Coordinates of C-alpha atoms in Angstrom, one line a residue:
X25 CA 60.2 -4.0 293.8
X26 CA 61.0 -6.7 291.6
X27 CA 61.0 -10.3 292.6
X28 CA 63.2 -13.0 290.5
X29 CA 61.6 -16.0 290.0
X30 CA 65.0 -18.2 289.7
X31 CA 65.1 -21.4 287.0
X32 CA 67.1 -24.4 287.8
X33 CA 70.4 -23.0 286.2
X34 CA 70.0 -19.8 288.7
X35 CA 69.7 -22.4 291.6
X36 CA 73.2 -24.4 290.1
X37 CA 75.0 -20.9 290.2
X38 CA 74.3 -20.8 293.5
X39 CA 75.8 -24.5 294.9
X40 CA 79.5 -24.1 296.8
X41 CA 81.3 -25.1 293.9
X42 CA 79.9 -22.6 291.6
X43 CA 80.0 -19.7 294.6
X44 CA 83.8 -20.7 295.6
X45 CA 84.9 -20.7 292.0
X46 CA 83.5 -17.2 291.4
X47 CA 84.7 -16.0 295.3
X48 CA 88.6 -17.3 294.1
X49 CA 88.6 -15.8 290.8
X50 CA 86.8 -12.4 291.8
X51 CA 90.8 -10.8 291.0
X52 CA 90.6 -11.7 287.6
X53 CA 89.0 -8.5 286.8
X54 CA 91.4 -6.1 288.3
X55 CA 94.3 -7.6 287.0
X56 CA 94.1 -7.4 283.2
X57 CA 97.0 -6.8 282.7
X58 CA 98.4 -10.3 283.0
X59 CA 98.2 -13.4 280.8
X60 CA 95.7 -15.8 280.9
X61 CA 97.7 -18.3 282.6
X62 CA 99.5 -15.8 284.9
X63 CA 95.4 -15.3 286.2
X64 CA 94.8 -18.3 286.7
X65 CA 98.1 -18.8 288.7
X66 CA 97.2 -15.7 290.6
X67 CA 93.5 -17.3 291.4
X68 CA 95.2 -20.9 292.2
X69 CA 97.0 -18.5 295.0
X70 CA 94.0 -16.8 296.6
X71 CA 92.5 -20.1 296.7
X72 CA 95.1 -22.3 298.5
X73 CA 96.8 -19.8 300.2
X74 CA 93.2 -18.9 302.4
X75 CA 92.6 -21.7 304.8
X76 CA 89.5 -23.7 304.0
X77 CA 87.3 -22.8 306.6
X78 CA 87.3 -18.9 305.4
X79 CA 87.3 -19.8 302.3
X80 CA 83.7 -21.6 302.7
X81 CA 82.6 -19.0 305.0
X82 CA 83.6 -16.5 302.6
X83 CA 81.5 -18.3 299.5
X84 CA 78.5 -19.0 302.1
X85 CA 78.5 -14.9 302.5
X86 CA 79.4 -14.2 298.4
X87 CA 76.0 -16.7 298.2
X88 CA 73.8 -14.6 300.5
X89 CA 75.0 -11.3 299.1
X90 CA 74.4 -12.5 295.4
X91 CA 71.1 -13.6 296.1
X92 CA 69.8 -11.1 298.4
X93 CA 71.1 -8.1 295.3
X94 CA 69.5 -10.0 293.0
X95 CA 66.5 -10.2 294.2
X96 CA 65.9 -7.1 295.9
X97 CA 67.8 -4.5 293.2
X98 CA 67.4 -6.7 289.8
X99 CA 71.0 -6.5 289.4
X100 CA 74.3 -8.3 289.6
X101 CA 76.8 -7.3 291.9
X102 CA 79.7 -8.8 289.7
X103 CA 78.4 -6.0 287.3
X104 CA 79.9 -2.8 289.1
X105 CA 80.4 -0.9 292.8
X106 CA 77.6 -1.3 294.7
X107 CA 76.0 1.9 295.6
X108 CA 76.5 2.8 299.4
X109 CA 72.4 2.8 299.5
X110 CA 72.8 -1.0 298.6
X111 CA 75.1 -1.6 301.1
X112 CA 73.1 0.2 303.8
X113 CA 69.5 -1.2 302.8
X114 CA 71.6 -4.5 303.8
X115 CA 71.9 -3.5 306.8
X116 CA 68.1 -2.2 307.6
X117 CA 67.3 -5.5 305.5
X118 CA 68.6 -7.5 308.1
X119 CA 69.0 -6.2 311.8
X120 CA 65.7 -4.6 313.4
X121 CA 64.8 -2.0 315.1
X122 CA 61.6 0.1 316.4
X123 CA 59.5 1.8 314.2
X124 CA 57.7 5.0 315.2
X125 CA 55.1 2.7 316.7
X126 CA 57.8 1.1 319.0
X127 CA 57.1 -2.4 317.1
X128 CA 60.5 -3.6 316.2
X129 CA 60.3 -4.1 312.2
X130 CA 62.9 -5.3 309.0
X131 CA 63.1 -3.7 305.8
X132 CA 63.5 -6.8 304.2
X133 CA 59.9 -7.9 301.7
X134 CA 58.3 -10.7 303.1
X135 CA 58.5 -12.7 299.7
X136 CA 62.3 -12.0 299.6
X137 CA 62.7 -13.2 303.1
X138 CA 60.9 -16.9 301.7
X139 CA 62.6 -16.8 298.2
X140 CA 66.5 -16.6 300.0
X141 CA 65.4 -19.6 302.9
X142 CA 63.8 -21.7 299.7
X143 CA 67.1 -21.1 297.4
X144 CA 69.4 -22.6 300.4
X145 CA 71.3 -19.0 301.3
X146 CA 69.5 -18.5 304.4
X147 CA 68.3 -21.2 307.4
X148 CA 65.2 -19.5 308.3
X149 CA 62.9 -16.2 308.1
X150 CA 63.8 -13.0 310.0
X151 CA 66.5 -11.0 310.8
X152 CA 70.2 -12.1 311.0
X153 CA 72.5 -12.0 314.1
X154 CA 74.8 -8.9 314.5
X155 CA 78.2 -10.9 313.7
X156 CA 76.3 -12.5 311.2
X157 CA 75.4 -9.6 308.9
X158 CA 79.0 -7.8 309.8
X159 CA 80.7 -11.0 308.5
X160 CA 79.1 -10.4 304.9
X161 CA 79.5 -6.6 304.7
X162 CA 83.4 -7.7 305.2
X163 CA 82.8 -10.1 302.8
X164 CA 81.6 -7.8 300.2
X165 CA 84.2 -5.2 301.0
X166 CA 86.9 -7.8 300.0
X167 CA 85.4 -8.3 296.9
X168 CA 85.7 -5.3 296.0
X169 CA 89.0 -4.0 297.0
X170 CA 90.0 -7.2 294.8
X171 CA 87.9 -6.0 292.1
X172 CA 89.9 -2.7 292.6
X173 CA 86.6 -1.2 293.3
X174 CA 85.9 1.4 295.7
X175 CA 83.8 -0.2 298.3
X176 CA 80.8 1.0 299.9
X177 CA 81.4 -0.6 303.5
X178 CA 84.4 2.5 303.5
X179 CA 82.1 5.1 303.6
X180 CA 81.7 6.8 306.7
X181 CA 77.4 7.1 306.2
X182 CA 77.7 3.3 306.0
X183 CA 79.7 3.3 309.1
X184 CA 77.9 5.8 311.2
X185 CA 74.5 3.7 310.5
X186 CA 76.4 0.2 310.8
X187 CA 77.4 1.1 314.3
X188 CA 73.8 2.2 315.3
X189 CA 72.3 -0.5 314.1
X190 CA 74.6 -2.5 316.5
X191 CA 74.2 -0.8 319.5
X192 CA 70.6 -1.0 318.5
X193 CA 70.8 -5.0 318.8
X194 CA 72.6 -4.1 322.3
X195 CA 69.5 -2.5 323.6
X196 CA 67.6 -4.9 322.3
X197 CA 69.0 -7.2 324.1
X198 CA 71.0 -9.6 321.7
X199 CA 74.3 -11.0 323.3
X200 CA 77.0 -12.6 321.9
X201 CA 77.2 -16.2 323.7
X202 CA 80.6 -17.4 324.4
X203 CA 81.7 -21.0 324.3
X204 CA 82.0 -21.8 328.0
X205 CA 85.6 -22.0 329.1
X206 CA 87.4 -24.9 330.2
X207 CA 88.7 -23.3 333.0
X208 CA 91.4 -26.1 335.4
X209 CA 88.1 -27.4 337.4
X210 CA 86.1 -28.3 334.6
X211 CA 88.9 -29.7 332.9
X212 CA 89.9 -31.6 335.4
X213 CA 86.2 -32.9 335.6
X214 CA 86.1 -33.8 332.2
X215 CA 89.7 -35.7 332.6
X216 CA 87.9 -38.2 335.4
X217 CA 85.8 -39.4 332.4
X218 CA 88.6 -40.8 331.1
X219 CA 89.1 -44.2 331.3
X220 CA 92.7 -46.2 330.6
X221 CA 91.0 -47.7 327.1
X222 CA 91.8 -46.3 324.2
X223 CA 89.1 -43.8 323.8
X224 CA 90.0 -42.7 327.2
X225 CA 93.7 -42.4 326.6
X226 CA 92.7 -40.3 323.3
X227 CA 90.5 -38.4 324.6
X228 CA 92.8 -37.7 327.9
X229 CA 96.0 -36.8 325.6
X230 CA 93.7 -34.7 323.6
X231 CA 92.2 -32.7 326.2
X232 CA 95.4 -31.9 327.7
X233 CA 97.7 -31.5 324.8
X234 CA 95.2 -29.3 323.2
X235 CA 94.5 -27.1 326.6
X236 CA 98.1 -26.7 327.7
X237 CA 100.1 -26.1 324.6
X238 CA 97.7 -22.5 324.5
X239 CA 94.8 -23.6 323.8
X240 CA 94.7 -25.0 320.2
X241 CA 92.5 -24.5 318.1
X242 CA 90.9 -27.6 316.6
X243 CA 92.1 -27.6 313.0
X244 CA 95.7 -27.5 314.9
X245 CA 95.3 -30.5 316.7
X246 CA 93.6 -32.2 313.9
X247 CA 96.7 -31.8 311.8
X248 CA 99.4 -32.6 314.2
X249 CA 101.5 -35.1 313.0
X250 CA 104.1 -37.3 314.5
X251 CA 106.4 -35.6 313.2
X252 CA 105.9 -32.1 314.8
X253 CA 106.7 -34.0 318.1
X254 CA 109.6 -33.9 319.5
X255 CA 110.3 -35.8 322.6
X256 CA 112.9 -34.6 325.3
X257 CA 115.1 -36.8 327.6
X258 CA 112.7 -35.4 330.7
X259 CA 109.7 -36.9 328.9
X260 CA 108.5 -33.5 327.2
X261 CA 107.5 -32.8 324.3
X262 CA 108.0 -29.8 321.6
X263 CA 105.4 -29.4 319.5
X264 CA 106.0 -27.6 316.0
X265 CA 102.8 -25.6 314.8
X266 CA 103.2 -24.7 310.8
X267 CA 99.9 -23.4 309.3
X268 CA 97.2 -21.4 311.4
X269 CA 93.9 -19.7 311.1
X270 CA 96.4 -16.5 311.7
X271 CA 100.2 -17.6 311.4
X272 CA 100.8 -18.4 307.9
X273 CA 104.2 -17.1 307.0
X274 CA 105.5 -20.5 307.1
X275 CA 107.6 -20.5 310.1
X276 CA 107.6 -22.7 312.8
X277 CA 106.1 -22.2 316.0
X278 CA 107.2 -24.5 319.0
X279 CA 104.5 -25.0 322.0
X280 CA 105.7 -26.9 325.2
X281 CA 104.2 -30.2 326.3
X282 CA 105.1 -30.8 329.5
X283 CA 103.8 -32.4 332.9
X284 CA 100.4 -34.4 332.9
X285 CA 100.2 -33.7 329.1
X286 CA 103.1 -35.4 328.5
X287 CA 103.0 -38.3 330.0
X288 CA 98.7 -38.5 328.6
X289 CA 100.4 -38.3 325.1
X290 CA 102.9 -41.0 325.4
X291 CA 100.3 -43.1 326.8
X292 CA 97.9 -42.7 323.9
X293 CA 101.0 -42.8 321.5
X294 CA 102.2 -46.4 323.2
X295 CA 98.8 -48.0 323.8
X296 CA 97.9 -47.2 320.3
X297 CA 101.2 -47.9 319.0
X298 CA 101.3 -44.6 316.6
X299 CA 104.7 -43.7 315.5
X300 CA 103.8 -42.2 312.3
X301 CA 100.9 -39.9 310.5
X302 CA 98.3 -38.4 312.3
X303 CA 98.5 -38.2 316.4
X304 CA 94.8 -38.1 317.3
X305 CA 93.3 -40.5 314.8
X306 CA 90.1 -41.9 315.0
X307 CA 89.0 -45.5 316.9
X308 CA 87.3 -48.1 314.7
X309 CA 84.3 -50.8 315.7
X310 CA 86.1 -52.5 317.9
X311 CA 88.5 -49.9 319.7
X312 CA 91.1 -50.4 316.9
X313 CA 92.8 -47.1 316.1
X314 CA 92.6 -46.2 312.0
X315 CA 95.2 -44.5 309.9
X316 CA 92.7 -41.2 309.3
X317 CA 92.8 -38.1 311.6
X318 CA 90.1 -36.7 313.8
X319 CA 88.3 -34.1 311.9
X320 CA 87.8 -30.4 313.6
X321 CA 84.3 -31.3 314.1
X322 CA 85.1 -34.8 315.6
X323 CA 87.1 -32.8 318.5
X324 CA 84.2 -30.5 319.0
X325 CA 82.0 -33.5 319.7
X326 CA 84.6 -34.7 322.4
X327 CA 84.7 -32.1 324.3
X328 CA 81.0 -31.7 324.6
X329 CA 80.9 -35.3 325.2
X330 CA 83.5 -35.1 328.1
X331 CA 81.4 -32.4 329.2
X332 CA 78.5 -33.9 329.4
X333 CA 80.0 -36.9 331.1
X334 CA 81.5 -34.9 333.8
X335 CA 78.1 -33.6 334.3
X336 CA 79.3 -29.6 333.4
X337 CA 76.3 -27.0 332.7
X338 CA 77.1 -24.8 329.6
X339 CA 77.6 -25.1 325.9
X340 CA 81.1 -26.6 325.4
X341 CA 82.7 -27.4 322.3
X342 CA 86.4 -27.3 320.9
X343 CA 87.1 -24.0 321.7
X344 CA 86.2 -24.4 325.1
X345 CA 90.0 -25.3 325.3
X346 CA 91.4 -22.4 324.1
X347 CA 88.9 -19.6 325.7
X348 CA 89.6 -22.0 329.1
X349 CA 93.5 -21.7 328.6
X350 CA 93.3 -18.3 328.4
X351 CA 90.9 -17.1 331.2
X352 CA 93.2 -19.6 333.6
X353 CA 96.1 -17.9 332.8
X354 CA 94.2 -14.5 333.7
X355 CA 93.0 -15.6 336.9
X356 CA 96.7 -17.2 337.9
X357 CA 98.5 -13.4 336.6
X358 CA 100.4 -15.1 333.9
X359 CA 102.0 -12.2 332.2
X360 CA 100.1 -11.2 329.0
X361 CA 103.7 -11.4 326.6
X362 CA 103.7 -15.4 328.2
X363 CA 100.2 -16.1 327.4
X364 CA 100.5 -14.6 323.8
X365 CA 103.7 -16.7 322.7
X366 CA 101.6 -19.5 323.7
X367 CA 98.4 -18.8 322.1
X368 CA 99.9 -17.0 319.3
X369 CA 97.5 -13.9 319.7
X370 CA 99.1 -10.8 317.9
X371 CA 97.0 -8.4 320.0
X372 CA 96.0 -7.8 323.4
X373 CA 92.3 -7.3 322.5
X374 CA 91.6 -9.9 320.6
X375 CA 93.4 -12.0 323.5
X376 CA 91.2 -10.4 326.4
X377 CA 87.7 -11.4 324.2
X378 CA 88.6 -14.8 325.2
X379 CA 88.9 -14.2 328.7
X380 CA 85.5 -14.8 330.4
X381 CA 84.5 -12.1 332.3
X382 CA 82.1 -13.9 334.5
X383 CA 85.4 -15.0 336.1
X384 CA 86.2 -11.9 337.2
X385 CA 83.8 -12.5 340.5
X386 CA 86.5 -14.6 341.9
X387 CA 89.2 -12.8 340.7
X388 CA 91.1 -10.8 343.9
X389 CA 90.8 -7.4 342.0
X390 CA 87.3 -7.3 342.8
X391 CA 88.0 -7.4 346.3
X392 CA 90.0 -4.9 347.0
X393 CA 88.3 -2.5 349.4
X394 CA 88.0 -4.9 351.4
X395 CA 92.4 -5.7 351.1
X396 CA 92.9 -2.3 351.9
X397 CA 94.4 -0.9 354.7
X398 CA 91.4 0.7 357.4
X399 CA 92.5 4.5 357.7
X400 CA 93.9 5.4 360.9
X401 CA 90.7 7.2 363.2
X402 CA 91.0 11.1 363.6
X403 CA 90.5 12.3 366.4
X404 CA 87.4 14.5 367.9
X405 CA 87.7 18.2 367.6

């Protein structure tokens, strides 16, 4: 096994800049063909046409997966395919299992394990979670269906030992935690926190605009402008939706705003006297109201703030909203076509992932022995 010592340039290669630049230009490769400047037009594409967030989760993943081959093969995975062994040593690498002695073990060397945490690709020592190590085996096969290389994670031995190894986490007992869903109780909770200052009219608009237009996502309410709102003569609102983390064919998607979340967002909108840029901006020493939007991660905090306020057990962030929309909707028997033109879901089981099953034990289908009607008695022979 050989381990890399890396110098200081190695380390450079390895920063986000470097690792995004080589993620966005990964096509240049596969398309010689073209002019120099019809590449570079073609990478300027990849890169602003991916949303930011998957962009910089995709060059987190191109970091790990650089580093780990390097280290534990000697080799460069820009250089060629990498060998379905590769791709399945990542996998024993990183999830664990029990060896003949029942003692769960990792493939992965000890001194690799310290030399990826010390270069800044991994947080700490030991195995990776499930989603975590599926994530960058996606990763990797995108990079090389853009290299117009045949890729590894296609194979059906890498498949058949990828899904053992999950159901081997299963039985091991991982889970994957769910943000806890702000259901119409807790919300309503966290809305009594809510005072009629500013913060309190934000945070009130924001709670409610984001839970009952379908459950936005937190970039999407950190980007709505005053602009996308349209108000009605009955004190509504329409809310145009360009850009997602799934819609981006550039039309424009209208959500309702209607009822309580109406009237909380003209409130804000008055009291803060907004009438142009960003809706949810943030509050300044003082309580004064700034020109710059709430980021995504501002909007997590709020949440978990109001939470906490409310006094509400779980872990609550952001998407508490939209996993609470979602699972109300279930237990009221919304129609699924209703929820999914407000949600913007495009299938029915990525919908239902959201929906919290724990709520299923007030739900009225799981009592329906007891709703059924008692057999009429037979009589004695």
């Amino acid at each position: 096994m050989v381990v890399i010592n890396y110098n200081q340039t190695m380390k450079k290669s390895l920063q986000a800049n470097e690792l995004k630049k080589d993620f966005n230009s990964i096509s240049t490769h596969s398309l010689e063909f073209l002019e120099a400047g019809a590449q570079r037009a073609v990478e300027q594409f990849l890169e602003q046409g991916t949303p930011p967030n998957t962009v910089r989760s995709y060059a987190a993943a191109f970091a790990y997966l650089q580093a780990w081959y390097r280290l534990r093969f000697d080799a460069d995975i820009s250089a060629g395919p990498m060998p379905v062994a590769a791709a399945v040593q990542f996998i024993i690498d990183h999830l664990a299992r029990r060896d003949d002695d029942r003692i769960l073990a990792l493939e992965l060397p000890h001194s690799i394990d310290r030399q990826l945490v010390g270069l800044g690709v991994k947080r700490e020592l030991g195995p990776l979670k499930t989603n975590t190590v599926v994530h960058r085996l996606s990763v990797l096969g995108k990079y090389h269906r853009l290299r117009g290389w045949d890729s590894p994670t296609d194979d059906a031995r890498y498949r058949t030992v990828l899904r053992s190894a999950r159901n081997t986490q299963v039985h091991e007992g991982e889970r994957i935690c769910k943000k806890t869903a702000a259901t119409a109780d807790p919300l309503q909770a966290m809305l009594a926190t809510c005072d009629d200052g500013l913060r309190g009219l934000r945070d009130r608009a924001l709670l409610l605009v984001g839970w009952s237009s379908g459950g936005r996502r937190r970039a999407e309410l950190a980007n709505i402008q005053c602009q996308d709102l349209l108000r009605h003569p009955d004190g509504s609102y329409a809310l145009s939706l360009g850009l997602s983390k799934t819609e981006r064919d550039g039309q424009v998607r209208q959500k309702p705003i209607r009822g309580k979340a109406a009237l909380a967002l003209s409130a804000w909108l008055q009291a803060a006297a907004i009438s142009q840029g960003p809706v949810f901006v943030r509050l300044l020493r003082g309580g004064k109201p700034a020109k710059t939007a709430l980021s995504g991660n501002h909007i997590a905090l709020i949440v978990k703030r109001r939470a906490q306020l409310a006094g509400l057990q779980g872990d609550w962030a952001a998407h508490s909203l939209r996993s609470g929309f979602i699972t109300e909707a279930g237990r009221q028997n919304m129609a699924i076509p209703d929820v999914m033109a407000m949600t913007d879901h495009r299938s029915v089981n990525t919908l239902m992932a959201y929906y919290q099953a724990g709520e299923l034990l007030a739900a009225p289908v799981a009592n329906l022995l007891a709703n059924a009607a008692e057999p009429d008695p037979q009589p004695s022979t």
